[in-house]
Short mmCIF file of C-alpha atoms in Angstrom, two decimals:
data_model
loop_
_atom_site.label_atom_id
_atom_site.label_comp_id
_atom_site.label_asym_id
_atom_site.label_seq_id
_atom_site.Cartn_x
_atom_site.Cartn_y
_atom_site.Cartn_z
CA MET N 10 0.00 0.00 0.00
CA SER N 11 1.46 3.33 -1.01
CA ALA N 12 2.12 6.01 1.56
CA PRO N 13 -0.32 8.94 1.65
CA ALA N 14 0.77 11.87 -0.42
CA ASN N 15 2.03 14.97 1.34
CA ILE N 16 -0.25 17.76 0.20
CA ARG N 17 1.93 20.53 1.59
CA SER N 18 3.58 22.70 -1.03
CA PHE N 19 7.35 22.41 -1.37
CA ARG N 20 7.58 26.12 -2.07
CA THR N 21 5.69 26.95 1.11
CA ARG N 22 7.80 24.56 3.15
CA LEU N 23 11.00 26.01 1.68
CA ALA N 24 9.85 29.55 2.51
CA LEU N 25 8.91 28.56 6.07
CA GLN N 26 12.18 26.72 6.61
CA THR N 27 14.13 29.69 5.25
CA MET N 28 12.22 32.02 7.56
CA ILE N 29 12.93 29.73 10.53
CA VAL N 30 16.66 29.62 9.74
CA ALA N 31 16.78 33.35 9.04
CA GLY N 32 14.71 34.05 12.16
CA THR N 33 17.12 32.02 14.28
CA LEU N 34 20.08 33.91 12.86
CA VAL N 35 18.37 37.28 13.22
CA ALA N 36 17.27 36.47 16.77
CA GLY N 37 20.78 35.32 17.71
CA PHE N 38 22.44 38.31 16.10
CA GLY N 39 19.86 40.70 17.54
CA SER N 40 20.27 39.26 21.04
CA ALA N 41 24.06 39.53 20.83
CA ALA N 42 23.85 43.06 19.42
CA TRP N 43 21.29 44.08 22.04
CA TRP N 44 23.47 42.66 24.83
CA TYR N 45 26.55 44.41 23.48
CA ALA N 46 24.67 47.69 23.06
CA SER N 47 23.25 47.46 26.58
CA GLN N 48 26.73 46.81 27.97
CA THR N 49 28.06 49.76 25.99
CA LEU N 50 25.26 52.00 27.26
CA GLU N 51 25.90 50.82 30.80
CA ARG N 52 29.58 51.70 30.44
CA SER N 53 28.57 55.06 29.05
CA VAL N 54 26.41 55.61 32.13
CA ASP N 55 29.41 54.80 34.33
CA ASP N 56 31.50 57.24 32.28
CA ARG N 57 28.81 59.88 32.77
CA ILE N 58 29.12 59.27 36.51
CA ILE N 59 32.92 59.28 36.63
CA ALA N 60 33.35 62.46 34.60
CA PRO N 61 31.34 64.76 36.91
CA ALA N 62 32.69 62.86 39.93
CA GLN N 63 36.18 63.84 38.88
CA ARG N 64 35.09 67.45 38.59
CA VAL N 65 33.57 67.32 42.07
CA TRP N 66 36.57 65.52 43.53
CA ASN N 67 38.93 68.17 42.19
CA ARG N 68 36.91 70.87 43.96
CA ILE N 69 36.65 69.40 47.44
CA ASP N 70 39.08 68.96 50.29
CA PRO N 71 38.83 67.77 53.88
CA TYR N 72 37.52 71.17 54.88
CA THR N 73 34.67 71.56 52.37
CA THR N 74 31.52 72.82 54.08
CA ASP N 75 27.88 72.00 53.39
CA GLU N 76 27.32 75.27 51.61
CA GLN N 77 30.24 74.55 49.34
CA PHE N 78 28.92 71.05 48.62
CA LYS N 79 25.61 72.59 47.71
CA MET N 80 27.28 75.12 45.45
CA ILE N 81 29.41 72.41 43.75
CA ALA N 82 26.39 70.15 43.23
CA ASP N 83 24.42 72.99 41.73
CA LEU N 84 27.23 73.99 39.40
CA VAL N 85 28.13 70.46 38.27
CA PHE N 86 24.70 68.79 38.15
CA GLY N 87 22.14 71.53 38.35
CA THR N 88 20.55 69.71 41.29
CA SER N 89 19.49 72.56 43.54
CA GLY N 90 15.88 73.03 44.49
CA ASP N 91 15.60 75.86 41.98
CA HIS N 92 16.50 73.54 39.09
CA ASN N 93 14.04 70.71 40.03
CA ALA N 94 16.40 68.20 38.39
CA THR N 95 15.73 64.49 38.90
CA HIS N 96 18.26 62.73 36.71
CA ALA N 97 21.42 63.21 38.85
CA VAL N 98 21.97 63.14 42.62
CA LEU N 99 24.83 63.78 45.03
CA VAL N 100 25.04 62.20 48.50
CA VAL N 101 27.92 62.66 50.96
CA LYS N 102 28.10 60.31 53.95
CA GLU N 103 30.53 60.31 56.83
CA HIS N 104 32.09 56.96 57.62
CA ALA N 105 31.75 57.31 61.40
CA GLY N 106 28.16 56.28 62.09
CA GLY N 107 27.08 56.72 58.49
CA LYS N 108 25.93 60.28 59.03
CA THR N 109 24.69 62.09 55.96
CA LEU N 110 26.73 65.26 55.52
CA PHE N 111 25.02 66.45 52.34
CA THR N 112 22.35 65.27 49.93
CA THR N 113 20.67 66.84 46.95
CA PRO N 114 16.89 67.31 47.23
CA ASN N 115 16.11 64.62 44.66
CA ALA N 116 18.31 61.89 46.18
CA PRO N 117 16.53 58.63 47.17
CA LYS N 118 16.01 58.20 50.92
CA ASP N 119 15.90 54.41 51.32
CA LEU N 120 19.31 53.28 50.01
CA ASP N 121 21.33 53.55 53.22
CA VAL N 122 22.14 49.82 53.14
CA TYR N 123 23.71 50.17 49.68
CA PHE N 124 25.64 53.28 50.76
CA ARG N 125 27.09 51.67 53.91
CA SER N 126 28.22 48.62 51.94
CA CYS N 127 30.49 50.89 49.89
CA PHE N 128 32.29 52.50 52.85
CA PRO N 129 36.05 51.78 52.92
CA THR N 130 37.47 49.53 55.62
CA GLN N 131 39.63 50.81 58.46
CA GLU N 132 42.64 49.18 56.85
CA GLU N 133 42.02 51.14 53.63
CA ILE N 134 41.64 54.37 55.61
CA ARG N 135 44.90 53.76 57.49
CA ARG N 136 46.72 53.20 54.21
CA ALA N 137 45.51 56.57 52.87
CA PRO N 138 48.17 59.33 52.64
CA PRO N 139 47.84 62.09 55.29
CA THR N 140 46.51 65.52 54.44
CA ALA N 141 47.97 68.76 55.72
CA PRO N 142 45.83 71.63 57.00
CA PRO N 143 46.18 75.22 55.82
CA GLY N 144 49.44 76.74 56.87
CA GLY N 145 51.17 73.37 57.23
CA GLY N 146 49.85 72.68 60.78
CA PRO N 147 48.37 69.36 61.80
CA GLY N 148 44.84 68.71 60.67
CA PRO N 149 42.01 67.26 62.68
CA PRO N 150 42.88 63.68 63.60
CA GLY N 151 40.69 61.29 61.61
CA GLY N 152 37.91 63.81 61.36
CA ARG N 153 36.48 66.53 59.19
CA ARG N 154 36.99 70.07 60.48
CA ARG N 155 33.70 71.87 60.65
CA GLU N 156 35.09 75.39 60.20
CA PRO N 157 35.07 77.88 57.35
CA PRO N 158 37.17 76.82 54.44
CA PRO N 159 40.43 78.55 53.55
CA PRO N 160 39.99 81.57 51.32
CA ARG N 161 39.78 80.88 47.61
CA ARG N 162 40.72 83.04 44.71
CA ASP N 163 38.11 84.66 42.50
CA ASN N 164 36.44 82.43 39.86
CA GLU N 165 38.32 79.33 41.04
CA PHE N 166 35.26 77.12 40.37
CA ASP N 167 34.71 78.84 37.07
CA ASP N 168 38.12 77.84 35.76
CA LEU N 169 37.63 74.16 36.49
CA LEU N 170 33.90 73.74 35.88
CA GLY N 171 33.43 76.16 33.00
CA THR N 172 30.56 77.93 34.76
CA PRO N 173 29.87 81.63 35.32
CA GLY N 174 31.02 83.30 38.52
CA PHE N 175 29.28 82.29 41.72
CA GLY N 176 28.90 84.43 44.84
CA ARG N 177 30.38 87.70 45.81
CA PRO N 178 33.99 88.57 44.72
CA PRO N 179 36.52 88.20 47.54
CA PRO N 180 38.37 91.21 48.91
CA PRO N 181 41.41 92.32 46.96
CA GLN N 182 43.82 91.17 49.65
CA GLU N 183 42.54 87.55 49.31
CA ARG N 184 42.89 87.11 45.54
CA GLU N 185 46.21 85.22 45.73
CA LEU N 186 45.94 81.38 45.59
CA PRO N 187 45.87 79.90 49.11
CA PHE N 188 47.05 76.47 50.09
CA ARG N 189 44.46 73.68 49.43
CA PRO N 190 45.37 70.20 50.60
CA GLN N 191 45.08 67.28 48.15
CA MET N 192 42.00 65.09 48.70
CA PRO N 193 43.24 61.47 48.82
CA MET N 194 41.13 58.60 47.44
CA VAL N 195 41.45 55.57 49.67
CA ARG N 196 40.03 52.97 47.19
CA GLU N 197 39.15 52.56 43.54
CA PRO N 198 35.69 53.97 42.64
CA THR N 199 32.93 51.35 42.76
CA THR N 200 29.57 51.33 40.99
CA PHE N 201 26.28 49.64 41.84
CA THR N 202 22.64 49.70 40.78
CA ALA N 203 19.81 50.23 43.29
CA ARG N 204 16.05 50.69 43.03
CA SER N 205 14.11 53.29 44.96
CA GLY N 206 10.59 54.59 44.47
CA GLY N 207 10.09 52.61 41.24
CA ILE N 208 13.23 54.15 39.69
CA ASP N 209 16.52 52.36 39.07
CA TRP N 210 19.62 54.35 39.93
CA ARG N 211 23.24 53.83 38.95
CA PHE N 212 25.63 55.05 41.66
CA GLY N 213 29.36 55.59 41.81
CA ALA N 214 31.08 55.58 45.22
CA PHE N 215 34.26 57.71 45.75
CA SER N 216 35.80 57.48 49.21
CA SER N 217 38.16 59.79 51.11
CA PRO N 218 39.51 59.00 54.60
CA THR N 219 36.62 60.93 56.14
CA TYR N 220 33.57 60.54 53.91
CA THR N 221 32.30 58.88 50.74
CA ILE N 222 30.69 60.75 47.89
CA PHE N 223 27.90 58.96 46.02
CA ILE N 224 27.01 60.29 42.58
CA GLY N 225 23.98 58.70 40.95
CA LEU N 226 22.15 58.93 37.66
CA SER N 227 18.61 57.78 36.98
CA LEU N 228 18.42 54.83 34.58
CA THR N 229 15.05 55.90 33.16
CA ASP N 230 16.63 57.35 30.04
CA PHE N 231 18.94 54.34 29.84
CA TYR N 232 16.02 51.90 29.89
CA ALA N 233 14.11 54.02 27.38
CA GLU N 234 17.09 53.83 25.04
CA ILE N 235 17.34 50.07 25.57
CA ASN N 236 13.63 49.67 24.79
CA ARG N 237 13.99 51.75 21.64
CA MET N 238 16.85 49.55 20.56
CA ALA N 239 14.84 46.41 21.32
CA TRP N 240 11.87 47.63 19.29
CA TRP N 241 14.21 48.61 16.49
CA TYR N 242 15.71 45.11 16.47
CA VAL N 243 12.24 43.53 16.54
CA GLY N 244 11.04 45.68 13.64
CA ALA N 245 14.20 45.12 11.62
CA GLY N 246 14.11 41.39 12.37
CA THR N 247 10.46 41.09 11.32
CA LEU N 248 11.15 42.97 8.10
CA GLY N 249 14.15 40.75 7.50
CA LEU N 250 12.05 37.61 8.01
CA LEU N 251 9.40 38.85 5.60
CA LEU N 252 12.05 39.67 3.01
CA ALA N 253 13.62 36.24 3.56
CA GLY N 254 10.23 34.55 3.05
CA VAL N 255 9.50 36.52 -0.12
CA GLY N 256 12.98 35.80 -1.39
CA ALA N 257 12.57 32.09 -0.64
CA LEU N 258 9.25 32.01 -2.51
CA TRP N 259 10.80 33.75 -5.50
CA THR N 260 13.85 31.49 -5.44
CA SER N 261 11.75 28.35 -5.11
CA LYS N 262 9.52 29.51 -7.97
CA GLN N 263 12.55 29.90 -10.21
CA ALA N 264 13.94 26.56 -9.07
CA MET N 265 10.64 24.73 -9.56
CA ARG N 266 10.14 25.74 -13.19
CA PRO N 267 11.79 22.57 -14.55
CA LEU N 268 9.58 20.45 -12.28
CA GLU N 269 6.51 22.29 -13.55
CA ARG N 270 7.50 21.30 -17.10
CA VAL N 271 7.91 17.71 -15.92
CA VAL N 272 4.43 17.75 -14.34
CA SER N 273 2.72 19.36 -17.34
CA THR N 274 4.36 16.90 -19.74
CA ALA N 275 3.45 13.91 -17.56
CA GLN N 276 -0.16 15.08 -17.43
CA ARG N 277 -0.33 15.10 -21.24
CA LEU N 278 1.05 11.59 -21.56
CA THR N 279 -1.47 8.86 -22.40
CA ALA N 280 -1.16 5.17 -23.15
CA SER N 281 -1.86 5.89 -26.80
CA ASP N 282 0.69 8.70 -27.05
CA LEU N 283 4.05 8.22 -25.36
CA ALA N 284 5.97 10.33 -27.89
CA GLU N 285 5.83 13.45 -25.67
CA ARG N 286 9.18 14.55 -24.24
CA ILE N 287 10.11 17.05 -21.55
CA PRO N 288 11.90 20.05 -23.09
CA VAL N 289 15.31 21.00 -21.70
CA GLN N 290 16.15 24.70 -21.52
CA ARG N 291 19.59 26.26 -21.47
CA ASP N 292 19.14 27.92 -18.07
CA ASP N 293 18.17 24.67 -16.30
CA ASN N 294 20.40 23.68 -13.42
CA ARG N 295 22.56 20.61 -13.88
CA GLU N 296 20.59 18.49 -11.40
CA PHE N 297 17.25 19.24 -13.06
CA ALA N 298 18.73 18.74 -16.52
CA GLN N 299 19.96 15.29 -15.46
CA LEU N 300 16.53 14.44 -14.04
CA ILE N 301 14.80 15.49 -17.27
CA GLU N 302 17.24 13.46 -19.34
CA VAL N 303 16.58 10.38 -17.18
CA LEU N 304 12.80 10.84 -17.46
CA ASN N 305 12.99 11.35 -21.24
CA GLY N 306 15.06 8.18 -21.56
CA MET N 307 12.56 6.27 -19.44
CA MET N 308 9.64 7.51 -21.56
CA GLN N 309 11.49 6.54 -24.71
CA ARG N 310 12.01 3.01 -23.40
CA LEU N 311 8.37 2.81 -22.32
CA GLU N 312 7.23 3.98 -25.73
CA GLY N 313 9.34 1.35 -27.41
CA SER N 314 8.05 -1.41 -25.12
CA PHE N 315 4.46 -0.27 -25.52
CA GLN N 316 4.68 -0.07 -29.29
CA GLN N 317 6.22 -3.52 -29.36
CA ALA N 318 3.37 -4.91 -27.22
CA VAL N 319 0.78 -3.19 -29.41
CA ARG N 320 2.35 -4.55 -32.59
CA PHE N 321 2.54 -8.02 -31.09
CA THR N 322 -1.14 -7.95 -30.05
CA ALA N 323 -2.25 -6.62 -33.43
CA ASP N 324 -0.09 -9.06 -35.37
CA ALA N 325 -1.13 -12.03 -33.24
CA SER N 326 -4.80 -11.12 -33.51
CA HIS N 327 -4.49 -10.66 -37.25
CA GLU N 328 -2.64 -13.92 -37.72
CA LEU N 329 -5.21 -15.82 -35.66
CA LYS N 330 -8.15 -14.64 -37.73
CA THR N 331 -7.49 -16.98 -40.68
CA PRO N 332 -6.90 -20.23 -38.74
CA LEU N 333 -9.88 -19.45 -36.51
CA ALA N 334 -12.09 -18.87 -39.54
CA ILE N 335 -10.96 -22.22 -40.98
CA MET N 336 -11.53 -23.99 -37.66
CA LEU N 337 -15.02 -22.52 -37.31
CA ALA N 338 -15.90 -23.53 -40.87
CA ASP N 339 -14.69 -27.11 -40.31
CA LEU N 340 -16.45 -27.38 -36.95
CA ASP N 341 -19.66 -26.01 -38.42
CA ASP N 342 -19.49 -28.62 -41.16
CA ALA N 343 -18.75 -31.34 -38.61
CA VAL N 344 -21.71 -30.29 -36.46
CA ARG N 345 -24.04 -30.43 -39.46
CA HIS N 346 -22.85 -33.90 -40.51
CA ALA N 347 -22.82 -35.45 -37.06
CA ALA N 348 -25.88 -37.33 -35.81
CA PRO N 349 -27.92 -35.05 -33.57
CA GLY N 350 -27.73 -36.09 -29.93
CA SER N 351 -24.70 -38.26 -30.41
CA GLU N 352 -21.54 -37.91 -28.33
CA GLU N 353 -19.66 -36.76 -31.42
CA HIS N 354 -22.26 -34.07 -32.12
CA GLU N 355 -22.05 -32.74 -28.54
CA ARG N 356 -18.25 -32.60 -28.74
CA PHE N 357 -18.31 -30.67 -32.01
CA VAL N 358 -20.87 -28.20 -30.62
CA SER N 359 -18.67 -27.57 -27.56
CA LEU N 360 -15.57 -27.06 -29.72
CA PHE N 361 -17.50 -24.71 -32.00
CA ALA N 362 -18.61 -22.59 -28.98
CA GLU N 363 -15.04 -22.37 -27.66
CA ALA N 364 -13.67 -21.41 -31.09
CA SER N 365 -16.36 -18.74 -31.42
CA ARG N 366 -15.36 -17.41 -28.01
CA LEU N 367 -11.70 -17.35 -29.05
CA LYS N 368 -12.68 -15.47 -32.21
CA GLN N 369 -14.49 -12.83 -30.15
CA ILE N 370 -11.44 -12.42 -27.88
CA THR N 371 -9.17 -12.10 -30.92
CA GLN N 372 -11.40 -9.47 -32.50
CA SER N 373 -11.56 -7.56 -29.21
CA LEU N 374 -7.77 -7.65 -28.81
CA LEU N 375 -7.31 -6.42 -32.35
CA LEU N 376 -9.76 -3.59 -31.67
CA LEU N 377 -7.96 -2.65 -28.42
CA SER N 378 -4.53 -2.75 -30.06
CA GLN N 379 -5.79 -0.34 -32.71
CA ALA N 380 -7.18 1.93 -29.99
CA ASP N 381 -3.88 1.81 -28.04
CA ALA N 382 -1.93 2.69 -31.15
CA GLY N 383 -4.31 5.55 -31.95
CA ARG N 384 -5.26 3.90 -35.23
CA LEU N 385 -8.86 3.04 -34.45
CA PRO N 386 -10.78 4.01 -37.60
CA THR N 387 -13.67 6.38 -36.89
CA HIS N 388 -16.18 7.96 -39.25
CA PRO N 389 -17.99 10.68 -37.27
CA GLU N 390 -21.24 12.06 -38.58
CA SER N 391 -24.16 14.08 -37.26
CA TYR N 392 -27.32 12.06 -36.68
CA ASP N 393 -30.41 11.95 -34.49
CA LEU N 394 -29.30 9.93 -31.49
CA SER N 395 -32.84 9.75 -30.06
CA VAL N 396 -34.14 7.98 -33.19
CA ASP N 397 -31.09 5.74 -33.41
CA LEU N 398 -31.71 4.44 -29.87
CA GLU N 399 -35.14 3.08 -30.88
CA ARG N 400 -33.42 0.02 -32.42
CA LEU N 401 -31.48 -0.48 -29.17
CA ILE N 402 -34.74 -0.30 -27.21
CA GLU N 403 -36.35 -2.92 -29.46
CA ASP N 404 -33.41 -5.30 -28.96
CA GLY N 405 -33.45 -4.56 -25.21
CA GLU N 406 -37.14 -5.41 -24.89
CA ILE N 407 -36.58 -8.79 -26.55
CA LEU N 408 -33.56 -9.62 -24.38
CA CYS N 409 -35.24 -8.42 -21.16
CA GLU N 410 -38.34 -10.49 -21.93
CA GLN N 411 -36.20 -13.60 -22.41
CA ALA N 412 -34.42 -12.89 -19.08
CA GLY N 413 -37.63 -12.13 -17.18
CA LEU N 414 -36.73 -8.44 -16.70
CA THR N 415 -38.59 -5.18 -17.19
CA LEU N 416 -37.19 -2.51 -19.53
CA GLU N 417 -37.90 1.17 -18.84
CA HIS N 418 -36.76 3.98 -21.14
CA HIS N 419 -36.87 7.76 -20.98
CA ILE N 420 -35.47 9.11 -24.24
CA GLU N 421 -35.54 12.85 -24.80
CA PRO N 422 -36.42 13.47 -28.48
CA GLY N 423 -34.46 15.57 -30.95
CA ILE N 424 -30.96 15.03 -29.51
CA THR N 425 -28.33 15.20 -32.24
CA ALA N 426 -24.88 13.67 -31.77
CA HIS N 427 -21.72 13.96 -33.84
CA ALA N 428 -19.89 10.65 -33.56
CA ASP N 429 -19.19 7.34 -35.27
CA ARG N 430 -22.63 5.75 -35.23
CA ALA N 431 -21.44 2.14 -35.35
CA LEU N 432 -18.85 2.51 -32.59
CA LEU N 433 -21.17 4.47 -30.30
CA GLN N 434 -23.97 1.95 -30.86
CA GLN N 435 -21.56 -0.80 -29.85
CA VAL N 436 -20.89 1.07 -26.60
CA PHE N 437 -24.63 1.26 -25.83
CA GLN N 438 -25.18 -2.39 -26.72
CA ASN N 439 -22.32 -3.43 -24.46
CA LEU N 440 -23.79 -1.51 -21.50
CA LEU N 441 -27.27 -2.91 -22.15
CA SER N 442 -25.88 -6.44 -22.37
CA ASN N 443 -24.07 -6.07 -19.04
CA ALA N 444 -27.18 -4.57 -17.38
CA ILE N 445 -29.21 -7.65 -18.43
CA LYS N 446 -26.44 -10.12 -17.68
CA TYR N 447 -25.71 -8.95 -14.11
CA ASN N 448 -29.30 -8.29 -13.01
CA ARG N 449 -31.38 -10.03 -10.36
CA PRO N 450 -34.42 -12.15 -11.23
CA GLN N 451 -37.56 -10.12 -11.92
CA GLY N 452 -35.42 -6.99 -11.95
CA ARG N 453 -35.50 -4.02 -14.25
CA VAL N 454 -33.31 -2.13 -16.72
CA ALA N 455 -33.72 1.61 -17.33
CA LEU N 456 -32.34 3.55 -20.32
CA THR N 457 -32.20 7.35 -20.13
CA LEU N 458 -31.09 9.93 -22.70
CA ALA N 459 -31.09 13.65 -21.88
CA GLN N 460 -29.25 16.82 -22.77
CA HIS N 461 -28.34 19.63 -20.36
CA ASP N 462 -25.51 22.15 -19.94
CA GLY N 463 -24.16 21.34 -23.42
CA GLN N 464 -23.73 17.65 -22.55
CA ILE N 465 -25.49 14.54 -23.89
CA VAL N 466 -25.95 12.06 -21.05
CA PHE N 467 -26.91 8.43 -21.73
CA SER N 468 -27.34 6.27 -18.62
CA VAL N 469 -28.06 2.57 -18.08
CA THR N 470 -29.45 1.43 -14.73
CA ASN N 471 -29.93 -2.15 -13.55
CA THR N 472 -31.15 -3.68 -10.31
CA GLY N 473 -28.38 -6.19 -9.79
CA ALA N 474 -26.21 -6.60 -6.71
CA ALA N 475 -24.00 -3.66 -5.78
CA ILE N 476 -20.45 -3.70 -7.11
CA PRO N 477 -18.05 -4.03 -4.13
CA ALA N 478 -16.19 -0.82 -3.38
CA GLU N 479 -12.80 -2.52 -3.73
CA ASN N 480 -13.71 -3.68 -7.27
CA GLN N 481 -15.07 -0.37 -8.57
CA PRO N 482 -11.65 1.20 -9.42
CA ARG N 483 -10.77 -1.91 -11.50
CA LEU N 484 -13.99 -2.26 -13.48
CA PHE N 485 -12.46 -0.90 -16.69
CA GLU N 486 -9.27 -2.98 -16.49
CA ARG N 487 -8.75 -5.58 -19.18
CA PHE N 488 -9.69 -9.14 -18.30
CA PHE N 489 -10.94 -8.07 -14.87
CA ARG N 490 -14.08 -9.79 -13.65
CA GLY N 491 -15.54 -9.56 -10.16
CA ASP N 492 -15.50 -12.68 -8.05
CA LYS N 493 -19.26 -13.20 -8.35
CA ALA N 494 -19.18 -12.80 -12.11
CA HIS N 495 -16.04 -14.83 -12.78
CA THR N 496 -17.86 -18.01 -13.74
CA ARG N 497 -18.52 -19.77 -17.03
CA GLN N 498 -22.27 -19.63 -16.37
CA THR N 499 -22.09 -15.90 -17.07
CA ASP N 500 -20.89 -15.19 -20.57
CA GLY N 501 -18.00 -12.77 -21.03
CA PHE N 502 -14.22 -12.56 -20.77
CA GLY N 503 -13.53 -9.22 -19.00
CA LEU N 504 -12.97 -6.98 -22.02
CA GLY N 505 -16.43 -5.54 -22.59
CA LEU N 506 -16.21 -2.45 -20.36
CA ASN N 507 -12.64 -1.71 -21.44
CA ILE N 508 -13.65 -1.91 -25.12
CA ALA N 509 -16.69 0.28 -24.45
CA MET N 510 -14.49 2.84 -22.69
CA GLU N 511 -11.99 2.93 -25.59
CA LEU N 512 -14.77 3.23 -28.17
CA ALA N 513 -16.39 6.04 -26.19
CA ARG N 514 -13.04 7.81 -25.89
CA ALA N 515 -12.51 7.51 -29.66
CA ASN N 516 -15.80 9.42 -30.09
CA GLY N 517 -14.84 12.15 -27.61
CA ALA N 518 -17.15 10.70 -24.94
CA GLU N 519 -16.54 9.55 -21.37
CA LEU N 520 -17.82 6.29 -19.89
CA ARG N 521 -17.89 6.07 -16.11
CA LEU N 522 -19.56 4.32 -13.22
CA ALA N 523 -22.03 6.91 -11.89
CA GLY N 524 -22.83 4.93 -8.77
CA SER N 525 -23.46 1.48 -7.35
CA ARG N 526 -25.48 0.74 -4.25
CA GLU N 527 -27.66 -2.12 -3.17
CA ASP N 528 -30.13 -3.05 -5.94
CA GLU N 529 -29.02 -0.27 -8.30
CA THR N 530 -25.96 0.28 -10.50
CA VAL N 531 -25.72 3.17 -12.95
CA PHE N 532 -23.28 3.64 -15.86
CA GLU N 533 -23.12 6.95 -17.74
CA VAL N 534 -21.83 8.03 -21.13
CA ARG N 535 -21.22 11.77 -21.41
CA MET N 536 -20.35 13.52 -24.64
CA PRO N 537 -20.53 17.12 -25.87
CA ALA N 538 -23.70 18.03 -27.72
CA LYS N 539 -23.42 19.06 -31.38
CA GLY N 540 -22.38 22.68 -31.68
CA SER N 541 -21.07 22.96 -28.08
CA VAL N 542 -17.47 23.68 -27.35
#
């Protein structure tokens, strides 16, 4: 039993597979690019923290006061209450007890655990270089002196921060540069991410021996940029997949053109015409060209074998006609000269019947060989098919009466056919003979002729047993007879329906089994009406 055919289109499958492969590549590349871009943006956020932190660190010393922190934060970040800024914060915490020395108004209030975790250890503080107070005297031991800062020269912040002057100009006697001790950094700056109030913050921690400065930036803009990048990758990936699918469909269409020629040529091939060959074009790929060459060679071998079989059947049938005619003549003479009722007479009658049967088979084979070779002689003409069927009805009434059957007929008048009258009449006689032969006792036979939708439809219905479903596809095979009919009590040798089909085909008609159910079997002959296309 053959496997069920896969009805999915190769072109569609190729396009889907291409889209899956391309989608995997795009997704992998997009994920890697998105990860790399997010890491790059994160490093850029850290750089945006370190750059202003350096500017702040260069402006502070162990003696920086709260007012100066506020001024520095406002100049560097624009974080004073007047600016209402929310994207950058500055927090200064003393190591001893974690006291907050300064914070911008927009700094988060619930991150003390993160801040304390970034304080330097006592060992790191001890390793820090000492700082000298103004004038070279000793500074406050381990603490931050809460006293006014040493005097600064005019526009000192402006030179380093690039900002306009701040505050009132100092007196003329204080314009020279005073001593400002170097602020030591006891550890490398560390960064961390914390969440507060539904906002993620990125902080950098910069520690001196006395306090740690925390500079943070809101990650809202960072996440917005990441989301924009993600949507851009999704859009570009979707467009890429669509383009890959369209490209795969176009490519498969170009690649399938040779196969389309193979299919169209195979559909035109018939048993009576195997001379068709698949054309090879110059732009065909090597693999398809090889396939077409193999198929053409196979069809050439099949044509040769078929023509040889047809010639053999025709020659054998022709050669058997003469000896069969002689045998029938001799047997007929022997039957006439033998004593009626004698054993010799019965033997001659039996031999005559078998020779007559062999003659019918030979004539049928000769007719089929001519049909296979396309040399079946036809003489089409236009005639009144309704009138011509009256003779068939007369014969059918006689045969049905002998078989104990009822004949019904519904012939539409005035139907004109254009066909070979003798061949088409043989088709109808064959169907009528089968309907009588395979009927039930006291059954009926119905003949119907009608014309509709440009088609002439002749149907024969009988009330015999239903044809088994497994036998229906083989009804028109040569020498096939159903199990119930394959007996010598029922005349026939399995060529009648095949001959009728070939004769109908020679007249441009189609013979088919219209249906077979319990107590009713219908055969139809359909042919175009005269004048229809």
